[in-house]
Coordinates of C-alpha atoms in Angstrom, one line a residue:
X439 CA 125.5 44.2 69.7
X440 CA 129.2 42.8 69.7
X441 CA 130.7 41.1 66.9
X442 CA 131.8 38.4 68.8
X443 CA 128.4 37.9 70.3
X444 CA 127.2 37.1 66.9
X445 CA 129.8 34.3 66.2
X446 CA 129.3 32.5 68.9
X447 CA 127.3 29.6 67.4
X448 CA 130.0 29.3 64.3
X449 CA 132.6 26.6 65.6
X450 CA 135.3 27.9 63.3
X451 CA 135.8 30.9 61.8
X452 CA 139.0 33.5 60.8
X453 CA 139.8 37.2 61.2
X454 CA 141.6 39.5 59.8
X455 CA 141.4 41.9 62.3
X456 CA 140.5 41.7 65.6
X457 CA 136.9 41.8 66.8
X458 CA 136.4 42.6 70.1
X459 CA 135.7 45.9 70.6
X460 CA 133.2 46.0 67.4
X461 CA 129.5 46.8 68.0
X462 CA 127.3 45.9 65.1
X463 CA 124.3 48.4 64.7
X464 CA 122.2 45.9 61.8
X465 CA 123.0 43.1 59.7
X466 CA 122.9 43.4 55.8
X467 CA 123.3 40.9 52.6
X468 CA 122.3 44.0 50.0
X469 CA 124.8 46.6 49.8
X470 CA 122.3 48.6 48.6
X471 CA 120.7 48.4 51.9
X472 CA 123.5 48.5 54.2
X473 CA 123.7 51.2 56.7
X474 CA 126.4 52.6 59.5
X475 CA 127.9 49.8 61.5
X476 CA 126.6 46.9 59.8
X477 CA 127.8 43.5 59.5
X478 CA 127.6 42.8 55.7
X479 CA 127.3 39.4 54.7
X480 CA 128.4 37.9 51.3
X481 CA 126.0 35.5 50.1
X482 CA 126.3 33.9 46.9
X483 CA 123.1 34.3 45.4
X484 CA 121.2 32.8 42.0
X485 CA 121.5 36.6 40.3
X486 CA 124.8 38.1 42.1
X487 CA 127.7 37.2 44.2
X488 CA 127.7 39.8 47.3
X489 CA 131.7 39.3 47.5
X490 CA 131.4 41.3 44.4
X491 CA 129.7 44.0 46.3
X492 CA 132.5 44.4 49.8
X493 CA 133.7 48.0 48.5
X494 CA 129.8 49.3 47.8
X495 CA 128.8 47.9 51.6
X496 CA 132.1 49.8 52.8
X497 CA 131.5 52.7 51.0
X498 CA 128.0 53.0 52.7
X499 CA 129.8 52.5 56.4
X500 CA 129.4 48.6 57.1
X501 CA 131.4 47.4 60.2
X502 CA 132.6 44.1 59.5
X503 CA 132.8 42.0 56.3
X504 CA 131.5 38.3 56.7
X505 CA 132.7 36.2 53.4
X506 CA 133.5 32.6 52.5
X507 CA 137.3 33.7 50.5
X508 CA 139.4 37.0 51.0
X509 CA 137.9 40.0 49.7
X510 CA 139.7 43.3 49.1
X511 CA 138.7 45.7 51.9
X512 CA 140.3 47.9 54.5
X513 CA 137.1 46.6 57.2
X514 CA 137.6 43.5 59.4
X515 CA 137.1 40.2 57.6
X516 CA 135.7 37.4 58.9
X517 CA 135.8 34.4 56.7
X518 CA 133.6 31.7 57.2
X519 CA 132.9 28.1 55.0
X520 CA 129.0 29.2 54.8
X521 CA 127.6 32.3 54.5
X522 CA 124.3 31.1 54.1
X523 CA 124.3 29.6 57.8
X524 CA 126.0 32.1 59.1
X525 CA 123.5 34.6 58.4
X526 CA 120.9 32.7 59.9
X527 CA 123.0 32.2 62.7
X528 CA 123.8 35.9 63.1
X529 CA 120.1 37.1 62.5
X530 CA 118.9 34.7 64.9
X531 CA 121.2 35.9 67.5
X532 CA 121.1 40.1 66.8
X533 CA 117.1 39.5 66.6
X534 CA 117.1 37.2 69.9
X535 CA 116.2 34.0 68.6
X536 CA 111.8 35.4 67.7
X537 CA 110.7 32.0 66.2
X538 CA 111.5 30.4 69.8
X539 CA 108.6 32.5 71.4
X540 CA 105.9 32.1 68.5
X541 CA 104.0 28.8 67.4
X542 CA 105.4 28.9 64.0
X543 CA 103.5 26.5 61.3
X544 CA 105.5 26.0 57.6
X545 CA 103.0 25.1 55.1
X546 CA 104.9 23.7 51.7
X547 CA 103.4 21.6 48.9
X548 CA 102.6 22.6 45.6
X549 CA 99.5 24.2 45.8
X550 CA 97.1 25.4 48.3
X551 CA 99.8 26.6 50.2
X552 CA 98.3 30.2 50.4
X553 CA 94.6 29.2 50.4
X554 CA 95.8 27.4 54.0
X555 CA 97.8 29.8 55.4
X556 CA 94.9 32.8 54.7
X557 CA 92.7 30.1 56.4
X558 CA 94.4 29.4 59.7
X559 CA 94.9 33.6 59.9
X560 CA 91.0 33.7 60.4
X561 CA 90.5 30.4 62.5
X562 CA 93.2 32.1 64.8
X563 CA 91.7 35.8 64.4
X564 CA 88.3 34.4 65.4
X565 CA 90.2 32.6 68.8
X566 CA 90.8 35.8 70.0
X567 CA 94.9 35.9 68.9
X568 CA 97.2 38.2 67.1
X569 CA 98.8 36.4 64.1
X570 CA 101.8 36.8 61.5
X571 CA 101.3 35.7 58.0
X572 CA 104.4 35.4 55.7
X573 CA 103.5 34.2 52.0
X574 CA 103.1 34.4 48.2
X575 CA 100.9 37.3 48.1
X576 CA 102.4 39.6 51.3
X577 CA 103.5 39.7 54.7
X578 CA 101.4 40.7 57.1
X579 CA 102.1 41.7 61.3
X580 CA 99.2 42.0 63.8
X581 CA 97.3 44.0 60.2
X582 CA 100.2 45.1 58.9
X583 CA 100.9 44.5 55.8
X584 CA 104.2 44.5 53.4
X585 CA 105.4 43.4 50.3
X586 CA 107.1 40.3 49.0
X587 CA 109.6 39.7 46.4
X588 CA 109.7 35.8 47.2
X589 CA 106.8 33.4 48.4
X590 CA 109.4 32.7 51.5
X591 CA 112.2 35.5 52.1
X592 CA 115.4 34.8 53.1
X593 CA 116.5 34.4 56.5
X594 CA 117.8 37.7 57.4
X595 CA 114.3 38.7 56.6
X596 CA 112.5 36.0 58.7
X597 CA 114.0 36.4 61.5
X598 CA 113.2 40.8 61.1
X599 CA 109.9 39.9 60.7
X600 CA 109.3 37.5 63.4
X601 CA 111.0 40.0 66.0
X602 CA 108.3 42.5 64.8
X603 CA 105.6 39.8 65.6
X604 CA 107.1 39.5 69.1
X605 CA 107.3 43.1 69.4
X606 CA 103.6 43.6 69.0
X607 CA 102.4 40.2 71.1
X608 CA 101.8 37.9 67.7
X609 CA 100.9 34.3 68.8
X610 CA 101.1 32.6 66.2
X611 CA 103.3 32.8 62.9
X612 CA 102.2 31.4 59.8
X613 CA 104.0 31.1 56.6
X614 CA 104.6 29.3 53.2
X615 CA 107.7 27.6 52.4
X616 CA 108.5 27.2 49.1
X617 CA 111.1 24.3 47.5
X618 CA 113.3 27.0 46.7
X619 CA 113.4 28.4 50.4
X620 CA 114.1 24.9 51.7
X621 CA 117.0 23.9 49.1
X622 CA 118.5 27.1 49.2
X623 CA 118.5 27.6 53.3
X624 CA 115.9 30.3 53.7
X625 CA 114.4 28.8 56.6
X626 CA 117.7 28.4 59.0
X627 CA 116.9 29.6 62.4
X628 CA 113.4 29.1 61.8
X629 CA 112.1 27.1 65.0
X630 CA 108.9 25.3 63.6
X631 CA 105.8 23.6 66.0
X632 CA 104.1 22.3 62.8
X633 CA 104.2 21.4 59.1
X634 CA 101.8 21.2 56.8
X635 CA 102.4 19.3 53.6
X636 CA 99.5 19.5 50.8
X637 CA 100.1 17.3 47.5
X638 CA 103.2 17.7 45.1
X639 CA 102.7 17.8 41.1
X640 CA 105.1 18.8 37.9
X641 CA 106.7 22.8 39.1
X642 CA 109.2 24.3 39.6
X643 CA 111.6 21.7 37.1
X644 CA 113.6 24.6 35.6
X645 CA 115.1 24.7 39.2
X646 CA 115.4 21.4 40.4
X647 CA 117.0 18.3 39.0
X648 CA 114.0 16.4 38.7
X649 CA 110.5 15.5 40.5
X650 CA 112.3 13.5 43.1
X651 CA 115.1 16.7 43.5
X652 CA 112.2 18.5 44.0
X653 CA 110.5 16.0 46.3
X654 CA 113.8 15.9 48.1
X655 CA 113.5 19.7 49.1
X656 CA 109.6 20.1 49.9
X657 CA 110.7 16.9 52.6
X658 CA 113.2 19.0 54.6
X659 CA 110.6 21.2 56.0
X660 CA 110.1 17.7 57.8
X661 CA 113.5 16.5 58.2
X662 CA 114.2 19.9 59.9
X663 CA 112.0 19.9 63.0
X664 CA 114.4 17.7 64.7
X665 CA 114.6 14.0 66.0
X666 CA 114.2 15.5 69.7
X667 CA 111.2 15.4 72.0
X668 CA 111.1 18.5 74.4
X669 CA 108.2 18.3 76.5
X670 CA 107.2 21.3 76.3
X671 CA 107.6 22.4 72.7
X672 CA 106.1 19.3 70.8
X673 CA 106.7 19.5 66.9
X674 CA 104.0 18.1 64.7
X675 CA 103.6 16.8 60.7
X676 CA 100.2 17.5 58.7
X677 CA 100.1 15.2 56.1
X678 CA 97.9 14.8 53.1
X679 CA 97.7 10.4 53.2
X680 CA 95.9 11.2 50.1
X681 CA 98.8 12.1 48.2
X682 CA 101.1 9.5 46.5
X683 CA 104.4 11.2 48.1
X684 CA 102.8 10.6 51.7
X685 CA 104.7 7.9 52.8
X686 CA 108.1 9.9 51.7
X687 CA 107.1 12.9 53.9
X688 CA 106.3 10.9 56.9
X689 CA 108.8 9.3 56.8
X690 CA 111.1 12.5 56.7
X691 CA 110.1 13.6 60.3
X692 CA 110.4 11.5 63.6
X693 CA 108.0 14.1 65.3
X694 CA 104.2 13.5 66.3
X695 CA 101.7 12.8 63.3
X696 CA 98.3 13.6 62.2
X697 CA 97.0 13.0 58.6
X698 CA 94.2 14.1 56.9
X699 CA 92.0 12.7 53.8
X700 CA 89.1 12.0 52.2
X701 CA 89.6 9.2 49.9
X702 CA 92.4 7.1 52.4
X703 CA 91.4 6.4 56.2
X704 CA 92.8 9.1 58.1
X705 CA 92.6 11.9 61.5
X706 CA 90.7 14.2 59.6
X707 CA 88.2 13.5 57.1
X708 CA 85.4 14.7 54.9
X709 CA 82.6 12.5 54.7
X710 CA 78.9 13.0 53.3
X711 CA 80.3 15.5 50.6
X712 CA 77.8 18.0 48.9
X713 CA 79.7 20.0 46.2
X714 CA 77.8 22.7 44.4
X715 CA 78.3 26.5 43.0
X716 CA 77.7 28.1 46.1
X717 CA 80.6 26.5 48.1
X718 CA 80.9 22.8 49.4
X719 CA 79.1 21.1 52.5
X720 CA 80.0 18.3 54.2
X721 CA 81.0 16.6 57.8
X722 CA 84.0 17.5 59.2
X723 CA 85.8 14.3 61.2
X724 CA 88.8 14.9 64.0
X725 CA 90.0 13.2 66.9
X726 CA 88.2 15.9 68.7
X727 CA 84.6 15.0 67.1
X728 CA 82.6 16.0 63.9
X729 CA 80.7 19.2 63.0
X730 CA 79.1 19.6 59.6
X731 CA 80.6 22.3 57.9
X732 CA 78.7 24.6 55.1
X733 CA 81.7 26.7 53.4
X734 CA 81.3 29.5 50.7
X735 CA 84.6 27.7 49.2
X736 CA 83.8 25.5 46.1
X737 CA 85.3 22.6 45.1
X738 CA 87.2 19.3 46.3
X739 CA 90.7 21.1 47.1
X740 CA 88.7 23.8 48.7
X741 CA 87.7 20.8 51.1
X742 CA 91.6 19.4 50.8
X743 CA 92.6 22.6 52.4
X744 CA 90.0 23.1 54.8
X745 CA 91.1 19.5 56.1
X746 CA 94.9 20.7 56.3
X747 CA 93.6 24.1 58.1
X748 CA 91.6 22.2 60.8
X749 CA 94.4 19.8 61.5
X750 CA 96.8 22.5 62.4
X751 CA 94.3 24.3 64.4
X752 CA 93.2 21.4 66.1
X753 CA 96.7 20.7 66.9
X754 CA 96.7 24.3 68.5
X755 CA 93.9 23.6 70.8
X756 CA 91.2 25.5 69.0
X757 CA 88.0 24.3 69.7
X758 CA 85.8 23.1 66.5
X759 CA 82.9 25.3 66.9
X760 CA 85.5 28.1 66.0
X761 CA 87.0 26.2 63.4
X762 CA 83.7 26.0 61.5
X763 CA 82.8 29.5 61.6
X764 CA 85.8 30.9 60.0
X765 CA 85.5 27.7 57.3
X766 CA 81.9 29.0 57.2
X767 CA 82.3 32.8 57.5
X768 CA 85.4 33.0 55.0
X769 CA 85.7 35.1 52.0
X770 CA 88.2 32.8 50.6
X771 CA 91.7 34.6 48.8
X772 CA 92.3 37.0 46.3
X773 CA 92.9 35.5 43.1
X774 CA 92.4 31.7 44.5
X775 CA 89.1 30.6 42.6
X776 CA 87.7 34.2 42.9
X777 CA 84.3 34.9 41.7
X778 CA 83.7 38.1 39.5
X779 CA 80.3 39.4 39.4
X780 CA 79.0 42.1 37.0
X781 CA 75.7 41.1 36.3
X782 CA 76.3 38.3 33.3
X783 CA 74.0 35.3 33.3
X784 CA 77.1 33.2 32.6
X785 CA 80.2 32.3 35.7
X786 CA 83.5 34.0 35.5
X787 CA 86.6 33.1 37.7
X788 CA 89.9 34.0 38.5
X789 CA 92.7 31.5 39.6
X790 CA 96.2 31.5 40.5
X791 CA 96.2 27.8 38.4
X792 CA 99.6 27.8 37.1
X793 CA 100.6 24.0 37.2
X794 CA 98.8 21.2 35.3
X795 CA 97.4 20.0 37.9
X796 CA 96.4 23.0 40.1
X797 CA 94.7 23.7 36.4
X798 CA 93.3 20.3 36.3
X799 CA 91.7 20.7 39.5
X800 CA 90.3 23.8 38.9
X801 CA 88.5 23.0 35.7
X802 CA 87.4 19.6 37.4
X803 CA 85.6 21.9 39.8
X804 CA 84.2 23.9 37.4
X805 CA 82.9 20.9 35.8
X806 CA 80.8 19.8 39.1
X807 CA 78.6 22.7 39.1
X808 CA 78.8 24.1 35.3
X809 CA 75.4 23.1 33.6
X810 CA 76.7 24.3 29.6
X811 CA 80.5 25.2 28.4
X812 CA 83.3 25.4 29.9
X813 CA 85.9 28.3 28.8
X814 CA 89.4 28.5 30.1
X815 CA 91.9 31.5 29.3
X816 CA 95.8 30.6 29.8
X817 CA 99.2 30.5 29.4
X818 CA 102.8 29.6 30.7
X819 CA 105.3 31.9 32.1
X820 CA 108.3 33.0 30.0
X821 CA 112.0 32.1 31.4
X822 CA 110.9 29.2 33.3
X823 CA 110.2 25.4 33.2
X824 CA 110.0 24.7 29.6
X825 CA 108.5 21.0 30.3
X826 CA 105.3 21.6 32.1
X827 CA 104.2 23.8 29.0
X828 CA 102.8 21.0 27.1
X829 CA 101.0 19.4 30.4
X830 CA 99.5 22.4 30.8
X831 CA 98.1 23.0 27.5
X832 CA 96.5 19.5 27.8
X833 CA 95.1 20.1 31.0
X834 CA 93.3 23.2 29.4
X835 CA 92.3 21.0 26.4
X836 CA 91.2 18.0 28.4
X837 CA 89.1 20.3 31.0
X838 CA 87.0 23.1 28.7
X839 CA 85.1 22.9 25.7
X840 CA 86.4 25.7 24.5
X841 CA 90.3 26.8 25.4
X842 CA 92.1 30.2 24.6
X843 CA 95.8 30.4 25.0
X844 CA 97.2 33.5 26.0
X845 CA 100.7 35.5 27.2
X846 CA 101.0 35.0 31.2
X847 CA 104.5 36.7 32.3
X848 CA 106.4 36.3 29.2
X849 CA 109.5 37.9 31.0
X850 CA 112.0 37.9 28.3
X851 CA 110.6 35.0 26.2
X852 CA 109.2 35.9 22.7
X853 CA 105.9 34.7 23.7
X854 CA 105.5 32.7 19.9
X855 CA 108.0 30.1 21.3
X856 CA 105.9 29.8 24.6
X857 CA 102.9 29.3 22.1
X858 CA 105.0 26.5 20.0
X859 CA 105.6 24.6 23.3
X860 CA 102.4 24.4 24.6
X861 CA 100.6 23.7 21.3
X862 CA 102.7 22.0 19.1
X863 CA 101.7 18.3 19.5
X864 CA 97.6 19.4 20.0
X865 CA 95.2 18.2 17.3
X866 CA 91.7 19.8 18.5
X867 CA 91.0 22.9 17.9
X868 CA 91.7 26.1 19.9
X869 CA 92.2 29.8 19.7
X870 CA 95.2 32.3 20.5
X871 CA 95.5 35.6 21.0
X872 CA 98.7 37.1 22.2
X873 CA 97.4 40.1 23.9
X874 CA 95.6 38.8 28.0
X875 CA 93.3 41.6 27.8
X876 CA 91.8 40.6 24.3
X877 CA 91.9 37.1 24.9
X878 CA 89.5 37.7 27.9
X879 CA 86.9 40.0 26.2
X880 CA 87.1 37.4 23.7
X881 CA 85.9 34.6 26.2
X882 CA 83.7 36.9 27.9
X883 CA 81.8 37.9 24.6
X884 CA 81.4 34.3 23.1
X885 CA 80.2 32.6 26.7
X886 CA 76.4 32.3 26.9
X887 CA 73.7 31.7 29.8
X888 CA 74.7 29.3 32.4
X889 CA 78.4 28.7 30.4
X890 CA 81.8 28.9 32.9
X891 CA 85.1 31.4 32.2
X892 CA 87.9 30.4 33.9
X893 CA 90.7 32.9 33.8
X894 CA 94.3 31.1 34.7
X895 CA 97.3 31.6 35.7
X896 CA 98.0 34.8 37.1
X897 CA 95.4 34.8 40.5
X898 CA 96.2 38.0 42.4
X899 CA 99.4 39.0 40.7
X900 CA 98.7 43.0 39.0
X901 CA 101.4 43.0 36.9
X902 CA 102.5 41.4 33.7
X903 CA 106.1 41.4 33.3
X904 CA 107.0 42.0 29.3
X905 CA 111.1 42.5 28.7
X906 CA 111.6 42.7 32.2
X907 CA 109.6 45.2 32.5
X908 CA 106.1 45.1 34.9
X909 CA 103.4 46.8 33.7
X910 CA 99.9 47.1 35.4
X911 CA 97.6 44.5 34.8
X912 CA 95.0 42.9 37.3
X913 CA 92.6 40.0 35.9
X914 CA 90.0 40.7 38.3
X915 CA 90.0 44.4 37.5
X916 CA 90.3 43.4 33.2
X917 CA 87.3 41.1 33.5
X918 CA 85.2 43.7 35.8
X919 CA 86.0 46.3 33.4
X920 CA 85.1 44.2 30.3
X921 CA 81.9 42.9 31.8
X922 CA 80.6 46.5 32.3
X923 CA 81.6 47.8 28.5
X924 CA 79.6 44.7 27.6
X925 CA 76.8 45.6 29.6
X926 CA 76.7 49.3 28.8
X927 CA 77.7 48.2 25.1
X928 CA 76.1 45.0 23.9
X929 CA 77.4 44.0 20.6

C-alpha cells in the first residue's frame, strides 16, 4: 500500500523526505518484529520508548519511520503529535477498516468479563455463525486459537485480527476491554455495535489515579460509540442497573439502552431464583418474553452474567430458545469457578478470584450450597496494587472458616512483604505457607466430607512467575494430582 494512502486520515503531519512513491509491505511498533518495507511506528510505551529502537527497525529494512520528535535515521521520517492514533489510523486503513464489516461487542467491567464473552461464543455458535473471540485467556478465529500477552492487545493487533475474522466469514467479534486498553488507546479504530458493562470494584489502583480514574476509563468504552444515529448500524449499551456506577455509565453513551438486573427493575431479569451445587435455575425475563432457564453455572454472578450474555444476544436477534440451550448446555470457562473431581467426598474449586470482591462473591456462593467448612487458598500478586492486599485478605477471612494464604505471582516482590500487607492488621487465626503447591495439599488433606476448597486467584493461568521468571504451574492440574496421591496414599 502507499504511504500516503495511509496518512490520509491525519490532518497534519511532516516529512523529511518525500513520500510518494513509497509502498509499505506491513506496519510494525516492535522492531523486533519488523520486516522489509515496513512502516515502523514509535510508540511510547509503559516498559520502552520505540524512538529508542529507529536504527534496530532500519537495520531489519523498515520503509518509513513514523515518530512524535526527530529521530536519527537515514529512512523517511514522518513526524506526527500522536503516535498512538496514528497507528490506529494507519492499521485501520492498510487492514481495510475489518471492525466496519463485523458486529463487534466490547465487554469491560471488572469481572465476569471473560465468563461473558465465552458465553455469547456459544449462544452465537449454536445460531449457526462463525465467531471471533479476543480476551484474557486467548484469541480465537473461526477455532483458531492464539496467544495473548494482554486481556485486550493493542491496536495494530486488533485490527490484524479482525481482518483475519473477515477473511474467513466471522460474524460476529467479541472481545474484553480492559481499563488499561481504554486509557491507553488500544481500542482506536475499533467500530463497536454493543457494550457490555458488568460491575466495577477495588483493581487495577497501582495504575490508575483512583476508583473514579479508574471509573473514568471503563466509561469510554461508552463515550466512544458515538453521539450519531446511522440507521443502519445502531450502537447499543448493556448495563448492569444493579451496580452503583450505573447511572455514570449510562450516562456516558447517547446510543440505544437496555439494562439488566435482578435486584433493580430492569429489561432483563432473573426472577424465581433456585441456587444450588449443581448450577442455578431460575426465569429468564426480556422484552422478547420469558423462558426458565436450568444452567450447570452456580452461583448469583453466574446468573449476573448470563443476564449480560442474553441482553447482547437478544440485541442480535437470537431467538431465546437458542439462548437457553447454550446457558443450559454450557461447560462454563477454564479456571472461572471450575469444578475438580477426583473422587473426594468433599468440593474443590478453582477461580480466577483475584479482587476482593470477585473473592467475596465467590465464597458467598460457596456458602449457598456448602453444608460444613469452607476452605479458601490465596494470595496477591507481586509488583502490583499494594492497597487491595488487605481487602483481599479480609474477604478471605470474612468468607471461610478456615483461610490459607499463599504466593500468587510474586513477580519480583519478596513474597514476606506480600504476606505483611495482607495480614498485618488480622486478629483471627490463619495459616501460611509460602510454597502454592503445599499450601493446596495442605487444604486438600485437612477438608472432610461435605467441606468446600476454594482455590483463588490464579483461574486458568499455568504459570507462576517468580523473579521474572515463569515457571509451570497449573491449579487444576496441582489439585488433580494431589487428590490422586491422596487417594492412592491415604495418610
Amino acid at each position: 500500500m502507499k504511504m500516503k494512502k495511509l496518512l490520509k486520515l491525519m490532518p497534519f503531519y511532516k516529512v523529511t523526505q518525500p513520500l510518494s512513491d513509497i509502498t509499505v509491505q506491513g506496519i510494525s511498533m516492535d522492531s523486533r518484529s519488523t520486516g522489509p518495507g515496513d512502516l515502523f511506528i514509535c510508540i511510547h510505551g509503559v516498559e520502552a520508548d520505540g524512538h529508542e529502537y529507529v536504527q534496530e527497525a532500519e537495520a531489519k529494512g523498515a520503509a518509513v519511520i513514523m515518530a512524535e520528535r526527530e529521530v536519527i535515521t537515514s529512512l523517511p521520517v514522518v513526524i506526527v503529535n500522536d503516535t498512538v492514533r496514528a497507528l490506529a489510523m494507519a492499521a485501520s486503513i492498510f487492514y481495510g477498516f475489518p471492525s466496519e464489516h463485523l458486529r463487534v461487542i466490547g465487554v469491560t467491567g471488572t469481572n465476569g468479563k471473560t465468563t461473558i464473552t465465552y458465553l455469547l461464543d456459544e449462544i452465537f455458535r449454536n445460531y449457526n455463525q462463525r465467531t471471533g473471540m479476543i480476551g484474557t485467556i486467548q484469541v480465537s478465529i473461526a477455532g483458531k486459537t492464539y496467544p495473548v500477552k494482554n486481556t485486550t492487545p493493542d491496536s495494530l493487533s486488533l485490527q490484524r485480527y479482525f481482518a483475519e475474522m473477515r477473511k474467513v466469514k466471522v460474524t460476529t467479534a467479541i472481545m474484553e476491554v480492559s481499563s488499561h486498553a481504554l486509557d491507553q488507546g488500544r481500542v482506536y479504530g475499533c467500530d463497536f455495535d454493543i457494550a457490555i458493562y458488568t460491575n466495577l470494584t477495588r483493581d487495577h489502583l497501582d495504575y490508575h489515579d483512583n476508583f473514579d480514574d479508574y471509573l473514568r476509563a471503563k466509561s469510554l468504552l461508552f463515550a466512544q460509540l458515538g453521539n450519531g444515529y446511522n440507521k443502519g448500524r445502531r450502537k447499543f449499551a448493556v448495563i448492569n442497573k444493579d451496580s452503583k456506577q450505573a447511572k455514570r455509565f449510562i450516562r456516558s453513551t447517547s446510543q440505544s439502552l437496555l439494562t439488566y438486573g435482578i435486584h433493580s427493575n430492569a429489561d432483563i431479569m432473573a426472577k424465581n431464583i433456585t441456587l444450588r451445587e449443581t448450577g442455578a435455575a431460575y426465569i429468564l425475563e426480556t422484552p422478547k418474553g420469558e423462558i426458565a432457564i436450568n444452567s450447570p453455572l452456580m452461583g448469583l454472578f453466574s446468573i449476573y452474567n448470563m443476564l449480560a450474555a442474553a441482553g447482547a444476544a437478544i440485541l442480535s436477534g437470537i431467538p431465546l430458545t437458542v439462548i437457553k440451550h447454550a446457558f443450559e448446555t454450557t461447560r462454563g470457562v477454564r479456571g472461572r469457578f471450575e469444578p475438580v473431581r477426583q473422587g473426594q467426598q468433599y468440593g474443590v474449586v478453582i477461580d480466577y478470584a483475584h479482587t476482593p470482591d470477585s473473592l467475596e462473591n465467590a465464597l458467598k456462593t460457596i456458602s449457598e450450597f456448602c453444608k460444613g467448612s469452607i476452605y479458601v487458598v490465596v494470595g496477591c500478586g507481586g509488583d502490583r496494587d499494594r492497597s487491595k492486599r488487605p481487602y483481599m485478605a479480609d474477604a478471605a477471612m470474612q468468607g471461610a472458616d478456615y483461610v490459607i494464604f499463599t504466593t500468587d505471582n510474586p513477580r519480583t516482590e519478596d513474597p514476606k512483604q506480600i504476606f505483611q500487607d495482607m495480614t498485618s492488621h488480622l486478629s483471627d487465626p490463619f495459616e501460611l505457607i509460602e510454597d502454592r503447591e503445599q499450601a493446596i495439599e495442605y487444604a486438600l488433606r485437612v477438608a472432610k466430607a461435605g467441606d468446600m476448597v476454594l482455590i483463588a486467584g490464579k483461574g486458568h493461568e499455568t504459570y507462576q512467575e517468580v523473579n521474572g521468571v515463569r515457571h509451570h504451574f497449573d491449579d487444576s492440574e496441582v489439585a488433580k494430582m494431589i487428590l490422586k496421591r491422596m487417594k492412592e496414599r491415604p495418610s
